[in-house]
PDB file of N, CA and C in Angstrom:
ATOM      1  N   MET A   1     111.201  98.513 110.028  1.00  0.00           N
ATOM      2  CA  MET A   1     111.838  98.613 108.716  1.00  0.00           C
ATOM      3  C   MET A   1     112.998  99.588 108.798  1.00  0.00           C
ATOM      4  N   ASP A   2     114.012  99.301 108.026  1.00  0.00           N
ATOM      5  CA  ASP A   2     115.146 100.210 107.948  1.00  0.00           C
ATOM      6  C   ASP A   2     114.730 101.489 107.235  1.00  0.00           C
ATOM      7  N   GLU A   3     115.514 102.523 107.458  1.00  0.00           N
ATOM      8  CA  GLU A   3     115.300 103.779 106.742  1.00  0.00           C
ATOM      9  C   GLU A   3     115.492 103.508 105.248  1.00  0.00           C
ATOM     10  N   PRO A   4     114.558 103.934 104.407  1.00  0.00           N
ATOM     11  CA  PRO A   4     114.714 103.691 102.975  1.00  0.00           C
ATOM     12  C   PRO A   4     116.003 104.312 102.444  1.00  0.00           C
ATOM     13  N   PRO A   5     116.695 103.597 101.580  1.00  0.00           N
ATOM     14  CA  PRO A   5     117.942 104.117 101.021  1.00  0.00           C
ATOM     15  C   PRO A   5     117.677 105.153  99.928  1.00  0.00           C
ATOM     16  N   ALA A   6     118.703 105.915  99.619  1.00  0.00           N
ATOM     17  CA  ALA A   6     118.625 106.791  98.448  1.00  0.00           C
ATOM     18  C   ALA A   6     118.823 105.919  97.212  1.00  0.00           C
ATOM     19  N   CYS A   7     118.218 106.296  96.124  1.00  0.00           N
ATOM     20  CA  CYS A   7     118.360 105.552  94.869  1.00  0.00           C
ATOM     21  C   CYS A   7     119.812 105.628  94.409  1.00  0.00           C
ATOM     22  N   GLY A   8     120.349 104.498  94.008  1.00  0.00           N
ATOM     23  CA  GLY A   8     121.714 104.446  93.524  1.00  0.00           C
ATOM     24  C   GLY A   8     121.907 105.099  92.164  1.00  0.00           C
ATOM     25  N   VAL A   9     120.818 105.354  91.463  1.00  0.00           N
ATOM     26  CA  VAL A   9     120.898 105.969  90.142  1.00  0.00           C
ATOM     27  C   VAL A   9     120.687 107.477  90.221  1.00  0.00           C
ATOM     28  N   CYS A  10     119.569 107.898  90.841  1.00  0.00           N
ATOM     29  CA  CYS A  10     119.223 109.317  90.828  1.00  0.00           C
ATOM     30  C   CYS A  10     119.428 110.019  92.169  1.00  0.00           C
ATOM     31  N   GLY A  11     119.636 109.255  93.253  1.00  0.00           N
ATOM     32  CA  GLY A  11     119.872 109.846  94.564  1.00  0.00           C
ATOM     33  C   GLY A  11     118.620 110.261  95.321  1.00  0.00           C
ATOM     34  N   GLN A  12     117.449 110.078  94.732  1.00  0.00           N
ATOM     35  CA  GLN A  12     116.202 110.464  95.380  1.00  0.00           C
ATOM     36  C   GLN A  12     115.797 109.424  96.431  1.00  0.00           C
ATOM     37  N   PRO A  13     114.958 109.822  97.407  1.00  0.00           N
ATOM     38  CA  PRO A  13     114.470 108.842  98.386  1.00  0.00           C
ATOM     39  C   PRO A  13     113.656 107.747  97.705  1.00  0.00           C
ATOM     40  N   THR A  14     113.720 106.543  98.264  1.00  0.00           N
ATOM     41  CA  THR A  14     113.000 105.408  97.708  1.00  0.00           C
ATOM     42  C   THR A  14     112.020 104.858  98.737  1.00  0.00           C
ATOM     43  N   LEU A  15     111.221 103.894  98.307  1.00  0.00           N
ATOM     44  CA  LEU A  15     110.438 103.105  99.244  1.00  0.00           C
ATOM     45  C   LEU A  15     111.417 102.137  99.913  1.00  0.00           C
ATOM     46  N   PRO A  16     111.036 101.522 101.015  1.00  0.00           N
ATOM     47  CA  PRO A  16     111.946 100.541 101.635  1.00  0.00           C
ATOM     48  C   PRO A  16     112.344  99.445 100.647  1.00  0.00           C
ATOM     49  N   ARG A  17     113.516  98.866 100.889  1.00  0.00           N
ATOM     50  CA  ARG A  17     113.988  97.770 100.036  1.00  0.00           C
ATOM     51  C   ARG A  17     113.021  96.596 100.127  1.00  0.00           C
ATOM     52  N   ILE A  18     112.873  95.938  99.004  1.00  0.00           N
ATOM     53  CA  ILE A  18     112.033  94.755  98.945  1.00  0.00           C
ATOM     54  C   ILE A  18     112.919  93.586  98.548  1.00  0.00           C
ATOM     55  N   GLY A  19     112.883  92.514  99.327  1.00  0.00           N
ATOM     56  CA  GLY A  19     113.702  91.344  99.061  1.00  0.00           C
ATOM     57  C   GLY A  19     112.923  90.270  98.326  1.00  0.00           C
ATOM     58  N   PHE A  20     113.629  89.534  97.475  1.00  0.00           N
ATOM     59  CA  PHE A  20     113.007  88.450  96.724  1.00  0.00           C
ATOM     60  C   PHE A  20     114.068  87.433  96.336  1.00  0.00           C
ATOM     61  N   PRO A  21     113.648  86.173  96.089  1.00  0.00           N
ATOM     62  CA  PRO A  21     114.612  85.150  95.681  1.00  0.00           C
ATOM     63  C   PRO A  21     115.200  85.483  94.319  1.00  0.00           C
ATOM     64  N   SER A  22     116.431  85.085  94.112  1.00  0.00           N
ATOM     65  CA  SER A  22     117.110  85.352  92.860  1.00  0.00           C
ATOM     66  C   SER A  22     118.022  84.182  92.529  1.00  0.00           C
ATOM     67  N   ALA A  23     118.285  83.962  91.257  1.00  0.00           N
ATOM     68  CA  ALA A  23     119.206  82.916  90.825  1.00  0.00           C
ATOM     69  C   ALA A  23     119.959  83.400  89.593  1.00  0.00           C
ATOM     70  N   TRP A  24     121.180  82.926  89.428  1.00  0.00           N
ATOM     71  CA  TRP A  24     122.002  83.294  88.291  1.00  0.00           C
ATOM     72  C   TRP A  24     122.971  82.157  88.028  1.00  0.00           C
ATOM     73  N   ASP A  25     123.568  82.150  86.855  1.00  0.00           N
ATOM     74  CA  ASP A  25     124.588  81.160  86.536  1.00  0.00           C
ATOM     75  C   ASP A  25     125.942  81.734  86.917  1.00  0.00           C
ATOM     76  N   ASN A  26     126.713  80.968  87.706  1.00  0.00           N
ATOM     77  CA  ASN A  26     128.033  81.433  88.114  1.00  0.00           C
ATOM     78  C   ASN A  26     129.044  81.181  87.006  1.00  0.00           C
ATOM     79  N   ALA A  27     130.304  81.467  87.261  1.00  0.00           N
ATOM     80  CA  ALA A  27     131.354  81.338  86.248  1.00  0.00           C
ATOM     81  C   ALA A  27     131.522  79.904  85.767  1.00  0.00           C
ATOM     82  N   CYS A  28     131.137  78.932  86.574  1.00  0.00           N
ATOM     83  CA  CYS A  28     131.227  77.508  86.191  1.00  0.00           C
ATOM     84  C   CYS A  28     129.985  77.032  85.452  1.00  0.00           C
ATOM     85  N   GLY A  29     129.020  77.921  85.266  1.00  0.00           N
ATOM     86  CA  GLY A  29     127.788  77.560  84.583  1.00  0.00           C
ATOM     87  C   GLY A  29     126.766  76.900  85.479  1.00  0.00           C
ATOM     88  N   GLN A  30     127.018  76.879  86.785  1.00  0.00           N
ATOM     89  CA  GLN A  30     126.072  76.283  87.727  1.00  0.00           C
ATOM     90  C   GLN A  30     125.132  77.359  88.259  1.00  0.00           C
ATOM     91  N   GLU A  31     123.900  76.953  88.525  1.00  0.00           N
ATOM     92  CA  GLU A  31     122.941  77.901  89.075  1.00  0.00           C
ATOM     93  C   GLU A  31     123.275  78.196  90.531  1.00  0.00           C
ATOM     94  N   ALA A  32     123.355  79.460  90.838  1.00  0.00           N
ATOM     95  CA  ALA A  32     123.570  79.909  92.216  1.00  0.00           C
ATOM     96  C   ALA A  32     122.296  80.610  92.664  1.00  0.00           C
ATOM     97  N   ARG A  33     121.763  80.167  93.777  1.00  0.00           N
ATOM     98  CA  ARG A  33     120.529  80.765  94.295  1.00  0.00           C
ATOM     99  C   ARG A  33     120.862  81.675  95.464  1.00  0.00           C
ATOM    100  N   GLY A  34     120.111  82.729  95.576  1.00  0.00           N
ATOM    101  CA  GLY A  34     120.316  83.658  96.666  1.00  0.00           C
ATOM    102  C   GLY A  34     119.108  84.541  96.862  1.00  0.00           C
ATOM    103  N   ARG A  35     119.346  85.624  97.498  1.00  0.00           N
ATOM    104  CA  ARG A  35     118.300  86.605  97.779  1.00  0.00           C
ATOM    105  C   ARG A  35     118.818  87.956  97.332  1.00  0.00           C
ATOM    106  N   ARG A  36     117.965  88.714  96.713  1.00  0.00           N
ATOM    107  CA  ARG A  36     118.328  90.031  96.212  1.00  0.00           C
ATOM    108  C   ARG A  36     117.398  91.047  96.845  1.00  0.00           C
ATOM    109  N   GLU A  37     117.904  92.224  97.104  1.00  0.00           N
ATOM    110  CA  GLU A  37     117.082  93.321  97.600  1.00  0.00           C
ATOM    111  C   GLU A  37     117.199  94.492  96.642  1.00  0.00           C
ATOM    112  N   ALA A  38     116.106  95.188  96.475  1.00  0.00           N
ATOM    113  CA  ALA A  38     116.105  96.362  95.607  1.00  0.00           C
ATOM    114  C   ALA A  38     115.091  97.368  96.142  1.00  0.00           C
ATOM    115  N   PRO A  39     115.434  98.641  96.100  1.00  0.00           N
ATOM    116  CA  PRO A  39     114.453  99.664  96.475  1.00  0.00           C
ATOM    117  C   PRO A  39     113.569 100.007  95.283  1.00  0.00           C
ATOM    118  N   VAL A  40     112.393 100.532  95.571  1.00  0.00           N
ATOM    119  CA  VAL A  40     111.508 101.024  94.518  1.00  0.00           C
ATOM    120  C   VAL A  40     111.671 102.537  94.483  1.00  0.00           C
ATOM    121  N   CYS A  41     112.229 103.049  93.404  1.00  0.00           N
ATOM    122  CA  CYS A  41     112.481 104.479  93.270  1.00  0.00           C
ATOM    123  C   CYS A  41     111.312 105.151  92.525  1.00  0.00           C
ATOM    124  N   PRO A  42     110.629 106.096  93.173  1.00  0.00           N
ATOM    125  CA  PRO A  42     109.518 106.774  92.500  1.00  0.00           C
ATOM    126  C   PRO A  42     109.939 107.509  91.225  1.00  0.00           C
ATOM    127  N   GLN A  43     111.179 107.951  91.157  1.00  0.00           N
ATOM    128  CA  GLN A  43     111.668 108.668  89.983  1.00  0.00           C
ATOM    129  C   GLN A  43     112.052 107.701  88.859  1.00  0.00           C
ATOM    130  N   CYS A  44     112.922 106.738  89.161  1.00  0.00           N
ATOM    131  CA  CYS A  44     113.451 105.837  88.136  1.00  0.00           C
ATOM    132  C   CYS A  44     112.458 104.779  87.676  1.00  0.00           C
ATOM    133  N   GLU A  45     111.509 104.419  88.536  1.00  0.00           N
ATOM    134  CA  GLU A  45     110.536 103.382  88.194  1.00  0.00           C
ATOM    135  C   GLU A  45     109.255 103.963  87.585  1.00  0.00           C
ATOM    136  N   ARG A  46     109.232 105.282  87.405  1.00  0.00           N
ATOM    137  CA  ARG A  46     108.046 105.913  86.820  1.00  0.00           C
ATOM    138  C   ARG A  46     107.780 105.321  85.438  1.00  0.00           C
ATOM    139  N   GLY A  47     106.551 104.922  85.215  1.00  0.00           N
ATOM    140  CA  GLY A  47     106.164 104.349  83.931  1.00  0.00           C
ATOM    141  C   GLY A  47     106.301 102.836  83.871  1.00  0.00           C
ATOM    142  N   VAL A  48     106.875 102.211  84.901  1.00  0.00           N
ATOM    143  CA  VAL A  48     106.967 100.750  84.957  1.00  0.00           C
ATOM    144  C   VAL A  48     105.704 100.261  85.667  1.00  0.00           C
ATOM    145  N   PRO A  49     104.796  99.583  84.946  1.00  0.00           N
ATOM    146  CA  PRO A  49     103.494  99.240  85.531  1.00  0.00           C
ATOM    147  C   PRO A  49     103.562  98.543  86.887  1.00  0.00           C
ATOM    148  N   ALA A  50     104.433  97.570  87.052  1.00  0.00           N
ATOM    149  CA  ALA A  50     104.508  96.841  88.328  1.00  0.00           C
ATOM    150  C   ALA A  50     104.944  97.771  89.457  1.00  0.00           C
ATOM    151  N   ALA A  51     105.839  98.690  89.184  1.00  0.00           N
ATOM    152  CA  ALA A  51     106.286  99.646  90.200  1.00  0.00           C
ATOM    153  C   ALA A  51     105.221 100.701  90.451  1.00  0.00           C
ATOM    154  N   GLU A  52     104.526 101.119  89.418  1.00  0.00           N
ATOM    155  CA  GLU A  52     103.489 102.140  89.566  1.00  0.00           C
ATOM    156  C   GLU A  52     102.424 101.694  90.571  1.00  0.00           C
ATOM    157  N   ASN A  53     102.081 100.411  90.560  1.00  0.00           N
ATOM    158  CA  ASN A  53     101.091  99.906  91.512  1.00  0.00           C
ATOM    159  C   ASN A  53     101.588 100.061  92.948  1.00  0.00           C
ATOM    160  N   LEU A  54     102.841  99.704  93.204  1.00  0.00           N
ATOM    161  CA  LEU A  54     103.397  99.860  94.547  1.00  0.00           C
ATOM    162  C   LEU A  54     103.468 101.327  94.950  1.00  0.00           C
ATOM    163  N   LEU A  55     103.928 102.163  94.038  1.00  0.00           N
ATOM    164  CA  LEU A  55     104.045 103.598  94.334  1.00  0.00           C
ATOM    165  C   LEU A  55     102.673 104.195  94.642  1.00  0.00           C
ATOM    166  N   ALA A  56     101.655 103.792  93.882  1.00  0.00           N
ATOM    167  CA  ALA A  56     100.300 104.297  94.122  1.00  0.00           C
ATOM    168  C   ALA A  56      99.775 103.819  95.471  1.00  0.00           C
ATOM    169  N   LEU A  57     100.054 102.575  95.816  1.00  0.00           N
ATOM    170  CA  LEU A  57      99.604 102.046  97.103  1.00  0.00           C
ATOM    171  C   LEU A  57     100.156 102.870  98.254  1.00  0.00           C
ATOM    172  N   PHE A  58     101.459 103.157  98.214  1.00  0.00           N
ATOM    173  CA  PHE A  58     102.064 103.940  99.294  1.00  0.00           C
ATOM    174  C   PHE A  58     101.638 105.404  99.242  1.00  0.00           C
ATOM    175  N   ALA A  59     101.396 105.929  98.040  1.00  0.00           N
ATOM    176  CA  ALA A  59     100.944 107.322  97.928  1.00  0.00           C
ATOM    177  C   ALA A  59      99.544 107.490  98.519  1.00  0.00           C
ATOM    178  N   VAL A  60      98.688 106.515  98.296  1.00  0.00           N
ATOM    179  CA  VAL A  60      97.307 106.601  98.777  1.00  0.00           C
ATOM    180  C   VAL A  60      97.208 106.206 100.250  1.00  0.00           C
ATOM    181  N   ASP A  61      97.790 105.051 100.603  1.00  0.00           N
ATOM    182  CA  ASP A  61      97.640 104.534 101.963  1.00  0.00           C
ATOM    183  C   ASP A  61      98.699 105.063 102.932  1.00  0.00           C
ATOM    184  N   GLY A  62      99.836 105.469 102.422  1.00  0.00           N
ATOM    185  CA  GLY A  62     100.877 106.031 103.277  1.00  0.00           C
ATOM    186  C   GLY A  62     101.746 105.020 103.985  1.00  0.00           C
ATOM    187  N   GLN A  63     101.202 103.852 104.285  1.00  0.00           N
ATOM    188  CA  GLN A  63     101.986 102.832 104.979  1.00  0.00           C
ATOM    189  C   GLN A  63     101.354 101.462 104.761  1.00  0.00           C
ATOM    190  N   LEU A  64     102.078 100.443 105.149  1.00  0.00           N
ATOM    191  CA  LEU A  64     101.599  99.079 105.043  1.00  0.00           C
ATOM    192  C   LEU A  64     100.950  98.686 106.356  1.00  0.00           C
ATOM    193  N   ASP A  65      99.740  98.154 106.281  1.00  0.00           N
ATOM    194  CA  ASP A  65      99.060  97.654 107.477  1.00  0.00           C
ATOM    195  C   ASP A  65      98.177  96.467 107.089  1.00  0.00           C
ATOM    196  N   MET A  66      97.449  95.933 108.031  1.00  0.00           N
ATOM    197  CA  MET A  66      96.642  94.734 107.782  1.00  0.00           C
ATOM    198  C   MET A  66      95.541  94.977 106.751  1.00  0.00           C
ATOM    199  N   ALA A  67      95.115  96.207 106.573  1.00  0.00           N
ATOM    200  CA  ALA A  67      94.054  96.508 105.619  1.00  0.00           C
ATOM    201  C   ALA A  67      94.525  96.404 104.168  1.00  0.00           C
ATOM    202  N   ASN A  68      95.826  96.592 103.923  1.00  0.00           N
ATOM    203  CA  ASN A  68      96.307  96.569 102.543  1.00  0.00           C
ATOM    204  C   ASN A  68      97.406  95.536 102.293  1.00  0.00           C
ATOM    205  N   VAL A  69      97.646  94.647 103.249  1.00  0.00           N
ATOM    206  CA  VAL A  69      98.747  93.702 103.121  1.00  0.00           C
ATOM    207  C   VAL A  69      98.548  92.722 101.960  1.00  0.00           C
ATOM    208  N   GLU A  70      97.321  92.301 101.688  1.00  0.00           N
ATOM    209  CA  GLU A  70      97.092  91.371 100.573  1.00  0.00           C
ATOM    210  C   GLU A  70      97.338  92.046  99.229  1.00  0.00           C
ATOM    211  N   VAL A  71      96.892  93.274  99.094  1.00  0.00           N
ATOM    212  CA  VAL A  71      97.140  94.024  97.853  1.00  0.00           C
ATOM    213  C   VAL A  71      98.634  94.266  97.697  1.00  0.00           C
ATOM    214  N   PHE A  72      99.297  94.620  98.801  1.00  0.00           N
ATOM    215  CA  PHE A  72     100.750  94.823  98.777  1.00  0.00           C
ATOM    216  C   PHE A  72     101.452  93.547  98.313  1.00  0.00           C
ATOM    217  N   ALA A  73     101.062  92.407  98.841  1.00  0.00           N
ATOM    218  CA  ALA A  73     101.698  91.137  98.474  1.00  0.00           C
ATOM    219  C   ALA A  73     101.561  90.875  96.973  1.00  0.00           C
ATOM    220  N   GLU A  74     100.400  91.165  96.422  1.00  0.00           N
ATOM    221  CA  GLU A  74     100.197  90.984  94.981  1.00  0.00           C
ATOM    222  C   GLU A  74     101.091  91.930  94.187  1.00  0.00           C
ATOM    223  N   PHE A  75     101.096  93.205  94.578  1.00  0.00           N
ATOM    224  CA  PHE A  75     101.884  94.198  93.847  1.00  0.00           C
ATOM    225  C   PHE A  75     103.376  93.930  93.964  1.00  0.00           C
ATOM    226  N   VAL A  76     103.840  93.565  95.148  1.00  0.00           N
ATOM    227  CA  VAL A  76     105.269  93.320  95.327  1.00  0.00           C
ATOM    228  C   VAL A  76     105.691  92.060  94.569  1.00  0.00           C
ATOM    229  N   GLY A  77     104.802  91.069  94.477  1.00  0.00           N
ATOM    230  CA  GLY A  77     105.106  89.880  93.682  1.00  0.00           C
ATOM    231  C   GLY A  77     105.270  90.224  92.208  1.00  0.00           C
ATOM    232  N   ASP A  78     104.375  91.062  91.696  1.00  0.00           N
ATOM    233  CA  ASP A  78     104.475  91.502  90.296  1.00  0.00           C
ATOM    234  C   ASP A  78     105.756  92.288  90.061  1.00  0.00           C
ATOM    235  N   TRP A  79     106.072  93.187  91.000  1.00  0.00           N
ATOM    236  CA  TRP A  79     107.259  94.016  90.853  1.00  0.00           C
ATOM    237  C   TRP A  79     108.532  93.163  90.939  1.00  0.00           C
ATOM    238  N   GLY A  80     108.564  92.237  91.890  1.00  0.00           N
ATOM    239  CA  GLY A  80     109.728  91.365  92.031  1.00  0.00           C
ATOM    240  C   GLY A  80     109.975  90.550  90.779  1.00  0.00           C
ATOM    241  N   GLU A  81     108.909  90.043  90.181  1.00  0.00           N
ATOM    242  CA  GLU A  81     109.052  89.279  88.942  1.00  0.00           C
ATOM    243  C   GLU A  81     109.581  90.167  87.820  1.00  0.00           C
ATOM    244  N   ASP A  82     109.102  91.395  87.751  1.00  0.00           N
ATOM    245  CA  ASP A  82     109.580  92.338  86.739  1.00  0.00           C
ATOM    246  C   ASP A  82     111.067  92.617  86.930  1.00  0.00           C
ATOM    247  N   VAL A  83     111.484  92.899  88.154  1.00  0.00           N
ATOM    248  CA  VAL A  83     112.893  93.197  88.431  1.00  0.00           C
ATOM    249  C   VAL A  83     113.762  91.977  88.152  1.00  0.00           C
ATOM    250  N   ARG A  84     113.290  90.811  88.523  1.00  0.00           N
ATOM    251  CA  ARG A  84     114.051  89.574  88.336  1.00  0.00           C
ATOM    252  C   ARG A  84     114.317  89.313  86.853  1.00  0.00           C
ATOM    253  N   ASN A  85     113.412  89.739  85.991  1.00  0.00           N
ATOM    254  CA  ASN A  85     113.550  89.482  84.555  1.00  0.00           C
ATOM    255  C   ASN A  85     114.264  90.596  83.788  1.00  0.00           C
ATOM    256  N   ARG A  86     114.643  91.650  84.458  1.00  0.00           N
ATOM    257  CA  ARG A  86     115.359  92.730  83.763  1.00  0.00           C
ATOM    258  C   ARG A  86     116.771  92.276  83.411  1.00  0.00           C
ATOM    259  N   ARG A  87     117.272  92.764  82.302  1.00  0.00           N
ATOM    260  CA  ARG A  87     118.619  92.429  81.861  1.00  0.00           C
ATOM    261  C   ARG A  87     119.423  93.711  81.686  1.00  0.00           C
ATOM    262  N   VAL A  88     120.705  93.592  81.850  1.00  0.00           N
ATOM    263  CA  VAL A  88     121.605  94.732  81.696  1.00  0.00           C
ATOM    264  C   VAL A  88     121.703  95.096  80.221  1.00  0.00           C
ATOM    265  N   ASN A  89     121.638  96.383  79.930  1.00  0.00           N
ATOM    266  CA  ASN A  89     121.858  96.866  78.581  1.00  0.00           C
ATOM    267  C   ASN A  89     123.372  96.960  78.398  1.00  0.00           C
ATOM    268  N   THR A  90     123.946  95.979  77.722  1.00  0.00           N
ATOM    269  CA  THR A  90     125.407  95.908  77.613  1.00  0.00           C
ATOM    270  C   THR A  90     126.001  97.075  76.825  1.00  0.00           C
ATOM    271  N   ALA A  91     125.240  97.634  75.888  1.00  0.00           N
ATOM    272  CA  ALA A  91     125.748  98.791  75.136  1.00  0.00           C
ATOM    273  C   ALA A  91     125.895  99.995  76.064  1.00  0.00           C
ATOM    274  N   ASP A  92     124.879 100.251  76.908  1.00  0.00           N
ATOM    275  CA  ASP A  92     124.964 101.348  77.871  1.00  0.00           C
ATOM    276  C   ASP A  92     126.086 101.104  78.873  1.00  0.00           C
ATOM    277  N   LEU A  93     126.238  99.864  79.299  1.00  0.00           N
ATOM    278  CA  LEU A  93     127.286  99.519  80.252  1.00  0.00           C
ATOM    279  C   LEU A  93     128.666  99.772  79.656  1.00  0.00           C
ATOM    280  N   ALA A  94     128.870  99.439  78.389  1.00  0.00           N
ATOM    281  CA  ALA A  94     130.160  99.665  77.728  1.00  0.00           C
ATOM    282  C   ALA A  94     130.477 101.156  77.644  1.00  0.00           C
ATOM    283  N   VAL A  95     129.469 101.967  77.352  1.00  0.00           N
ATOM    284  CA  VAL A  95     129.658 103.426  77.297  1.00  0.00           C
ATOM    285  C   VAL A  95     130.047 103.955  78.671  1.00  0.00           C
ATOM    286  N   GLN A  96     129.341 103.501  79.711  1.00  0.00           N
ATOM    287  CA  GLN A  96     129.652 103.950  81.067  1.00  0.00           C
ATOM    288  C   GLN A  96     131.036 103.490  81.507  1.00  0.00           C
ATOM    289  N   GLU A  97     131.423 102.285  81.129  1.00  0.00           N
ATOM    290  CA  GLU A  97     132.767 101.813  81.473  1.00  0.00           C
ATOM    291  C   GLU A  97     133.830 102.684  80.818  1.00  0.00           C
ATOM    292  N   GLU A  98     133.622 103.017  79.578  1.00  0.00           N
ATOM    293  CA  GLU A  98     134.576 103.874  78.864  1.00  0.00           C
ATOM    294  C   GLU A  98     134.640 105.264  79.513  1.00  0.00           C
ATOM    295  N   GLN A  99     133.484 105.808  79.893  1.00  0.00           N
ATOM    296  CA  GLN A  99     133.469 107.098  80.564  1.00  0.00           C
ATOM    297  C   GLN A  99     134.204 107.011  81.914  1.00  0.00           C
ATOM    298  N   PHE A 100     134.003 105.926  82.636  1.00  0.00           N
ATOM    299  CA  PHE A 100     134.689 105.731  83.915  1.00  0.00           C
ATOM    300  C   PHE A 100     136.199 105.679  83.721  1.00  0.00           C
ATOM    301  N   ARG A 101     136.641 104.939  82.736  1.00  0.00           N
ATOM    302  CA  ARG A 101     138.086 104.790  82.472  1.00  0.00           C
ATOM    303  C   ARG A 101     138.737 106.127  82.119  1.00  0.00           C
ATOM    304  N   HIS A 102     137.966 107.040  81.542  1.00  0.00           N
ATOM    305  CA  HIS A 102     138.490 108.355  81.165  1.00  0.00           C
ATOM    306  C   HIS A 102     138.185 109.434  82.197  1.00  0.00           C
ATOM    307  N   GLY A 103     137.678 109.021  83.359  1.00  0.00           N
ATOM    308  CA  GLY A 103     137.392 109.969  84.414  1.00  0.00           C
ATOM    309  C   GLY A 103     136.195 110.861  84.159  1.00  0.00           C
ATOM    310  N   GLU A 104     135.317 110.451  83.285  1.00  0.00           N
ATOM    311  CA  GLU A 104     134.144 111.252  82.922  1.00  0.00           C
ATOM    312  C   GLU A 104     132.883 110.820  83.664  1.00  0.00           C
ATOM    313  N   LEU A 105     132.998 109.828  84.517  1.00  0.00           N
ATOM    314  CA  LEU A 105     131.819 109.342  85.213  1.00  0.00           C
ATOM    315  C   LEU A 105     132.077 109.324  86.699  1.00  0.00           C
TER     316      LEU A 105
END
């Protein structure tokens, strides 16, 4: 596994990136399928039930092995579905864009 990345939001260490299938509508309105990767951040994902299960698994077991691979598969499936269904908060995005344009971000 690659070295886990730092979280893009808070900068803290994360669990390794987890990849999952993803789809979106492109500018022509056609579905584009691909693969998305995302790290699980212990800080930013705190309180998200699907992430909490993964974080607890790694906190207790320390690593992935044959003894916990089935539980990991279940938890990562739940987490991937949660991440796949998240939507951008456009109001927060507009505020951040304005801050960026004024050099405040």
